[in-house]
CSV table of C-alpha atoms in Angstrom, one decimal:
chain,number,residue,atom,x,y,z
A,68,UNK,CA,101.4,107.7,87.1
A,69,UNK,CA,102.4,103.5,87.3
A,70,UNK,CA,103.9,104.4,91.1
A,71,UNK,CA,100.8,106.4,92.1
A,72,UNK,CA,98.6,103.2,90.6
A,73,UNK,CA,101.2,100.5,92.4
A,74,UNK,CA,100.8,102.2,95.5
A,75,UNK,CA,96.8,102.3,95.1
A,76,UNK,CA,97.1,98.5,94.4
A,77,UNK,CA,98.8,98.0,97.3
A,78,UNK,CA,96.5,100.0,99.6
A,79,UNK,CA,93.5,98.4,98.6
A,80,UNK,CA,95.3,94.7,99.1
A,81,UNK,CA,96.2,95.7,102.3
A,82,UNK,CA,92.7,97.0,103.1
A,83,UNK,CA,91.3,93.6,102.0
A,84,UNK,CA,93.7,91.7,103.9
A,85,UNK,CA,92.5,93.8,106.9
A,86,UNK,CA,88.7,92.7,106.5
A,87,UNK,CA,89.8,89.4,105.7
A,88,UNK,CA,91.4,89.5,109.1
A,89,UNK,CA,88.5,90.8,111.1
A,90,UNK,CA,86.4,87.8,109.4
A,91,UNK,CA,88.9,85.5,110.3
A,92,UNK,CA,88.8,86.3,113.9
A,93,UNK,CA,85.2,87.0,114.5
A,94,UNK,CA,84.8,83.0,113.1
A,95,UNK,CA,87.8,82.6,115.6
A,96,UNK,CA,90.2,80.7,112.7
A,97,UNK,CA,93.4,81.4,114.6
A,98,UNK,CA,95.0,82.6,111.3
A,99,UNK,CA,97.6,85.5,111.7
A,100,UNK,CA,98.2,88.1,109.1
A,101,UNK,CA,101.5,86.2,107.6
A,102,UNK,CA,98.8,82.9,107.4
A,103,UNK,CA,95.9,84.1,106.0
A,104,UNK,CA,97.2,85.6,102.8
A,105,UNK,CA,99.2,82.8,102.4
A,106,UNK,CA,95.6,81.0,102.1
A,107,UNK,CA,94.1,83.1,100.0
A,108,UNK,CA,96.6,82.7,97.3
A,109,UNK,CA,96.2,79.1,97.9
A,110,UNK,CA,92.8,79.2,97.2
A,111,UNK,CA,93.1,81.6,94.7
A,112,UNK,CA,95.2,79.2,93.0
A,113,UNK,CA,93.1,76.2,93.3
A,114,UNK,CA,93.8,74.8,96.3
A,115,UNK,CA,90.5,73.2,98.0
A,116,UNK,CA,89.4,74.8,100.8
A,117,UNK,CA,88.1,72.2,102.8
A,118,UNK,CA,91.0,70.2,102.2
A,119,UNK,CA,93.4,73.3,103.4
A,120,UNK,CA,91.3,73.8,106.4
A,121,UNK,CA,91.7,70.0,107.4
A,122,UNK,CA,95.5,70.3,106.9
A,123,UNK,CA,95.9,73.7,108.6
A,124,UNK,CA,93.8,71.1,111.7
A,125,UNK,CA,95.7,68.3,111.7
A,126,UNK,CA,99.4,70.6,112.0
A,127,UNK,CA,97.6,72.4,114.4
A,128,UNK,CA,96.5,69.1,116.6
A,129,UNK,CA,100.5,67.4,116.0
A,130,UNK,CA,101.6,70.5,117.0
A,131,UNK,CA,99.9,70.4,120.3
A,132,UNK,CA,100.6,66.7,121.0
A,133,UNK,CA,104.4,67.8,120.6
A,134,UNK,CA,103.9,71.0,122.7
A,135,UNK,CA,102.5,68.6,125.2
A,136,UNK,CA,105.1,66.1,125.6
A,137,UNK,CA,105.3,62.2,124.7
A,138,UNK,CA,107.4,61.2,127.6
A,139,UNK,CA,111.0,60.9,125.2
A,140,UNK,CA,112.2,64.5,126.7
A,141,UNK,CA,111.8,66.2,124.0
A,142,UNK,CA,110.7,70.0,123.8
A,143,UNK,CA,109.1,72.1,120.9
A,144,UNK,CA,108.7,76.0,121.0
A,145,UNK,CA,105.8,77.9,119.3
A,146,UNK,CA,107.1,77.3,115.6
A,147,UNK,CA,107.5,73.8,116.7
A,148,UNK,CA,111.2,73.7,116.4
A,149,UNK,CA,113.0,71.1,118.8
A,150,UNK,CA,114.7,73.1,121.4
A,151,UNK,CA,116.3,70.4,123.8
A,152,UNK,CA,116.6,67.0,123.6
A,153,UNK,CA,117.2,65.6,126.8
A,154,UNK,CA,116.9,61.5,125.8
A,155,UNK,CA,119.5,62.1,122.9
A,156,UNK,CA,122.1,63.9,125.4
């Protein structure tokens, strides 16, 4: 009876997740479904929202200046892991 409940539990967070999802595109957040769980329990855990949301900006802005170059050679991938280094070499 616990596994038939466990896997109801996890049904119904996956459902959620799912609407959470199409919310979080329709207002176009660019969260994925790894990242927006991993806000939720944030939140859920007393995080503050608005200050998430200006942190989730500000990685997403650095990330684009790297992605974009600064002239040393350097070169970031979509995680924003350095993949060459050509000043260092």
């Amino acid at each position: 009876m616990s596994e038939a409940r466990s896997v109801g539990k996890h049904q119904a967070a996956r459902e959620a997740v799912d609407i959470l999802l199409e919310i979080a595109t329709l207002l176009n957040t660019q969260l994925d479904r790894t990242s927006l769980p991993l806000c939720v329990h944030l939140i859920e855990n007393g995080v503050n929202p608005e200050a998430l949301a200006s942190i989730i900006k500000e990685l997403r802005r650095e990330t684009e200046e790297l992605r974009a170059g600064d002239g040393t050679g350097t070169e970031v991938d979509a995680e924003g892991d350095v993949i060459t280094d050509a000043v260092g070499s």
